[in-house]
Amino acid sequence: DEPAEAKDEL
Amino acid sequence: REAGDMTHLFSIIVLLLKINATKSCSGVSLKTQELYLLVFVTRYLDLFQSYISLYNSCMKFIFIVSSGCIIGYMRKHKVVSQTYDAEQDTFRVAFLVWPSFLLAAVINQKLSVMEILWTFSIYLESVAILPQLVLLQRTKNVDNLTSNYVFLLGSYRGLYLLNWIYRCLTEEGYRQWIVWISGLLQTAIYCDFFYYYLKSWRKNERLSLPS
């Protein structure tokens, strides 16, 4: 399933 | 965001320079460094799982390795480790780690191990500077590199706040309340430090925090 949110920050 | 990442990177470089050049880690909290390592390790568990960009992967790698290096210096290096103020660095980190973990187990976006650890790292990061700030307050005549380190480390999340406002205005559906509230708390914790840092900077004096 999909991750909770795209973690594109550090 | 780029400015925030760079400030974060510079803070680490400044700290490594200070330790390496002066062969001393006086005024540096090992507890804060260990909390940061825990933050990076739990947040970047996805390093080998989900790829976002070469930039992201490199930065994650640098953050983990550099905080490991700093801890290695402070614990193992035969000259540097003797300059560590262990008697002053007495903050009880369990009071930060366990509440962060429990909060992450209750308030998160998704009930999974990776997600809870990621959320834990966000909560823990927001308070990880506290042992360092307490140590600074106990240290008379904080050296410039140490105060610059804390200033850069504090500025990084502050710059992220601007990035979040910008993204929120320009990207549809961009919301991350857990990160925002934690980032606000993290930056707020530094306010007092920023005030005295800028004051001493303007007067061209060494920083000393009132006890």
Coordinates of N, CA, C and O in Angstrom, one line a residue, chain B residues 67-151:
Chain B
S67 N 27.3 12.3 12.2 CA 27.0 12.3 13.6 C 27.7 11.1 14.3 O 28.1 11.2 15.4
G68 N 27.8 10.0 13.5 CA 28.6 8.8 14.1 C 30.0 9.2 14.3 O 30.6 8.9 15.3
C69 N 30.6 10.0 13.4 CA 32.0 10.5 13.5 C 32.2 11.3 14.8 O 33.1 11.2 15.5
I70 N 31.2 12.3 15.0 CA 31.3 13.2 16.1 C 31.3 12.4 17.4 O 32.1 12.6 18.3
I71 N 30.4 11.4 17.5 CA 30.3 10.6 18.7 C 31.5 9.8 18.9 O 32.0 9.6 20.0
G72 N 32.1 9.2 17.8 CA 33.3 8.5 17.8 C 34.5 9.3 18.4 O 35.2 8.9 19.3
Y73 N 34.6 10.6 17.9 CA 35.6 11.5 18.4 C 35.4 11.7 19.9 O 36.4 11.6 20.7
M74 N 34.2 12.0 20.3 CA 33.9 12.3 21.7 C 34.1 11.2 22.7 O 34.4 11.3 23.8
R75 N 33.8 10.0 22.2 CA 33.9 8.8 23.1 C 35.2 8.1 23.0 O 35.7 7.6 24.0
K76 N 35.8 8.0 21.8 CA 37.0 7.2 21.6 C 38.3 7.9 21.4 O 39.4 7.3 21.8
H77 N 38.3 9.1 20.8 CA 39.6 9.7 20.5 C 40.3 10.0 21.8 O 39.8 10.6 22.7
K78 N 41.6 9.7 21.8 CA 42.3 9.7 23.2 C 42.5 11.1 23.7 O 42.6 11.3 24.9
V79 N 42.6 12.1 22.8 CA 42.8 13.5 23.3 C 41.4 14.1 23.4 O 41.1 14.7 24.5
V80 N 40.6 14.0 22.4 CA 39.3 14.7 22.4 C 38.4 14.3 23.5 O 37.8 15.1 24.2
S81 N 38.4 13.0 23.7 CA 37.4 12.4 24.7 C 37.7 12.9 26.1 O 36.8 13.0 27.0
Q82 N 39.0 13.3 26.4 CA 39.3 13.8 27.7 C 38.8 15.2 27.9 O 38.8 15.7 29.1
T83 N 38.4 15.9 26.9 CA 37.9 17.3 27.0 C 36.4 17.3 27.1 O 35.8 18.4 27.3
Y84 N 35.8 16.2 27.1 CA 34.3 16.1 27.2 C 33.8 16.4 28.7 O 34.3 15.8 29.6
D85 N 32.9 17.4 28.8 CA 32.4 17.8 30.1 C 31.3 16.9 30.6 O 30.2 17.3 30.7
A86 N 31.7 15.7 31.0 CA 30.7 14.7 31.3 C 29.9 15.1 32.6 O 28.7 14.8 32.7
E87 N 30.6 15.7 33.5 CA 29.9 16.1 34.8 C 28.8 17.2 34.5 O 27.9 17.3 35.3
Q88 N 29.0 17.9 33.5 CA 28.1 19.0 33.2 C 26.9 18.6 32.3 O 25.9 19.1 32.3
D89 N 27.2 17.6 31.5 CA 26.3 17.1 30.5 C 25.4 16.0 31.1 O 25.5 14.8 30.8
T90 N 24.5 16.4 31.9 CA 23.8 15.5 32.7 C 22.3 15.4 32.4 O 21.5 14.8 33.2
F91 N 21.9 15.9 31.3 CA 20.4 15.9 31.0 C 19.9 14.5 30.9 O 20.6 13.6 30.3
R92 N 18.8 14.2 31.4 CA 18.3 12.8 31.4 C 17.5 12.6 30.1 O 16.3 13.0 30.0
V93 N 18.2 12.0 29.1 CA 17.6 11.9 27.8 C 16.4 11.0 27.7 O 15.5 11.1 26.8
A94 N 16.2 10.1 28.7 CA 15.1 9.2 28.7 C 13.8 10.0 28.8 O 12.8 9.6 28.2
F95 N 13.9 11.2 29.4 CA 12.7 12.1 29.4 C 12.3 12.7 28.1 O 11.3 13.3 27.9
L96 N 13.2 12.6 27.1 CA 12.9 13.0 25.8 C 12.6 11.9 24.9 O 11.7 11.9 24.1
V97 N 13.3 10.8 25.0 CA 13.2 9.6 24.1 C 11.8 8.9 24.3 O 11.1 8.7 23.3
W98 N 11.5 8.6 25.6 CA 10.3 7.8 25.8 C 9.0 8.6 25.4 O 8.1 8.0 24.7
P99 N 8.9 9.8 25.9 CA 7.7 10.6 25.5 C 7.5 10.7 24.0 O 6.4 10.6 23.4
S100 N 8.7 10.9 23.3 CA 8.6 11.1 21.8 C 8.1 9.8 21.2 O 7.3 9.8 20.3
F101 N 8.6 8.6 21.8 CA 8.2 7.3 21.2 C 6.8 7.1 21.5 O 6.0 6.6 20.5
L102 N 6.3 7.3 22.7 CA 4.9 7.1 23.0 C 4.0 8.0 22.2 O 3.0 7.5 21.6
L103 N 4.4 9.2 22.0 CA 3.6 10.2 21.2 C 3.5 9.7 19.7 O 2.5 9.7 19.1
A104 N 4.7 9.2 19.2 CA 4.7 8.7 17.9 C 3.8 7.4 17.7 O 3.2 7.2 16.7
A105 N 3.7 6.6 18.8 CA 2.9 5.4 18.7 C 1.4 5.8 18.7 O 0.6 5.1 18.1
V106 N 1.1 7.0 19.3 CA -0.3 7.4 19.3 C -0.7 8.3 18.2 O -1.7 8.1 17.5
I107 N 0.2 9.3 17.9 CA -0.1 10.3 16.9 C 0.8 10.0 15.7 O 2.0 10.4 15.8
N108 N 0.3 9.4 14.7 CA 1.1 9.2 13.5 C 0.1 9.1 12.3 O -1.1 9.2 12.4
Q109 N 0.7 9.0 11.1 CA -0.1 9.0 9.9 C -0.5 7.6 9.5 O -1.5 7.4 8.8
K110 N 0.2 6.6 10.0 CA -0.1 5.2 9.6 C 0.5 4.3 10.6 O 1.7 4.5 11.0
L111 N -0.2 3.3 11.0 CA 0.3 2.4 12.0 C 1.2 1.3 11.4 O 0.8 0.2 11.1
S112 N 2.5 1.7 11.2 CA 3.4 0.7 10.8 C 4.8 1.0 11.5 O 5.0 2.1 11.9
V113 N 5.6 0.0 11.5 CA 6.9 0.2 12.2 C 7.7 1.4 11.7 O 8.1 2.3 12.4
M114 N 7.8 1.4 10.3 CA 8.6 2.4 9.6 C 8.0 3.8 9.9 O 8.7 4.7 10.2
E115 N 6.7 3.9 9.9 CA 6.0 5.1 10.0 C 6.2 5.7 11.4 O 6.4 6.8 11.7
I116 N 6.0 4.7 12.4 CA 6.1 5.2 13.8 C 7.6 5.6 14.1 O 7.8 6.6 14.8
L117 N 8.6 4.9 13.6 CA 9.9 5.3 13.8 C 10.2 6.6 13.1 O 10.9 7.5 13.7
W118 N 9.7 6.8 11.9 CA 9.9 8.1 11.3 C 9.3 9.3 12.1 O 9.9 10.3 12.3
T119 N 8.0 9.0 12.6 CA 7.3 10.1 13.4 C 8.1 10.3 14.7 O 8.3 11.5 15.1
F120 N 8.6 9.2 15.3 CA 9.4 9.3 16.5 C 10.6 10.3 16.2 O 11.0 11.1 17.0
S121 N 11.3 10.1 15.1 CA 12.5 10.9 14.7 C 12.1 12.4 14.6 O 12.9 13.2 15.0
I122 N 10.9 12.6 14.1 CA 10.5 14.0 13.9 C 10.2 14.6 15.3 O 10.7 15.8 15.6
Y123 N 9.6 13.9 16.2 CA 9.3 14.4 17.6 C 10.6 14.6 18.3 O 10.8 15.6 19.0
L124 N 11.5 13.5 18.2 CA 12.7 13.6 19.0 C 13.6 14.7 18.5 O 14.2 15.4 19.3
E125 N 13.6 14.9 17.2 CA 14.5 16.0 16.7 C 14.1 17.4 17.3 O 14.9 18.2 17.5
S126 N 12.8 17.5 17.5 CA 12.3 18.9 17.9 C 12.9 19.2 19.3 O 13.0 20.4 19.6
V127 N 13.2 18.2 20.1 CA 13.7 18.5 21.4 C 15.2 18.1 21.7 O 15.7 18.2 22.8
A128 N 15.8 17.5 20.6 CA 17.1 16.9 20.8 C 18.2 17.9 21.2 O 19.3 17.6 21.7
I129 N 18.0 19.2 20.9 CA 19.0 20.2 21.3 C 19.0 20.6 22.8 O 19.9 21.2 23.2
L130 N 18.0 20.2 23.5 CA 17.9 20.6 24.9 C 19.1 20.3 25.7 O 19.6 21.2 26.5
P131 N 19.7 19.1 25.7 CA 20.9 18.8 26.5 C 22.0 19.8 26.1 O 22.8 20.3 27.0
Q132 N 22.1 20.1 24.8 CA 23.2 21.1 24.4 C 22.9 22.5 24.9 O 23.8 23.1 25.4
L133 N 21.7 22.9 24.9 CA 21.3 24.2 25.4 C 21.6 24.3 26.9 O 22.1 25.3 27.4
V134 N 21.3 23.2 27.6 CA 21.5 23.2 29.1 C 23.0 23.3 29.4 O 23.5 24.0 30.2
L135 N 23.8 22.5 28.6 CA 25.2 22.5 28.7 C 25.8 23.9 28.4 O 26.7 24.4 29.1
L136 N 25.3 24.5 27.4 CA 25.8 25.9 27.0 C 25.5 26.9 28.2 O 26.4 27.7 28.5
Q137 N 24.4 26.7 28.8 CA 24.0 27.6 29.9 C 25.0 27.4 31.1 O 25.3 28.3 31.8
R138 N 25.4 26.2 31.3 CA 26.4 25.9 32.4 C 27.8 26.3 32.1 O 28.6 26.4 32.9
T139 N 28.1 26.4 30.7 CA 29.5 26.7 30.3 C 29.7 28.2 30.3 O 28.9 29.0 29.7
K140 N 30.7 28.7 31.1 CA 31.0 30.1 31.0 C 31.9 30.3 29.8 O 32.8 29.4 29.5
N141 N 31.8 31.4 29.1 CA 32.6 31.7 27.9 C 32.6 30.6 26.9 O 33.5 29.8 26.6
V142 N 31.4 30.4 26.3 CA 31.2 29.4 25.2 C 32.1 29.8 24.0 O 32.1 31.0 23.7
D143 N 32.8 28.9 23.4 CA 33.7 29.3 22.3 C 32.8 29.6 21.1 O 31.7 29.0 20.9
N144 N 33.4 30.4 20.2 CA 32.6 30.9 19.0 C 32.1 29.8 18.1 O 31.0 29.8 17.6
L145 N 33.0 28.8 17.9 CA 32.6 27.7 17.0 C 31.4 26.9 17.6 O 30.4 26.6 16.8
T146 N 31.4 26.7 18.9 CA 30.2 26.0 19.5 C 29.0 26.8 19.4 O 27.9 26.3 19.0
S147 N 29.1 28.1 19.6 CA 27.8 28.9 19.5 C 27.4 29.1 18.1 O 26.2 29.0 17.8
N148 N 28.4 29.1 17.1 CA 28.0 29.1 15.7 C 27.3 27.8 15.3 O 26.4 27.8 14.5
Y149 N 27.8 26.7 15.8 CA 27.2 25.4 15.5 C 25.7 25.4 16.0 O 24.9 25.0 15.2
V150 N 25.5 25.9 17.2 CA 24.1 25.8 17.7 C 23.2 26.8 16.9 O 22.1 26.5 16.5
F151 N 23.8 28.0 16.5 CA 23.0 28.9 15.7 C 22.7 28.4 14.4 O 21.5 28.5 13.9

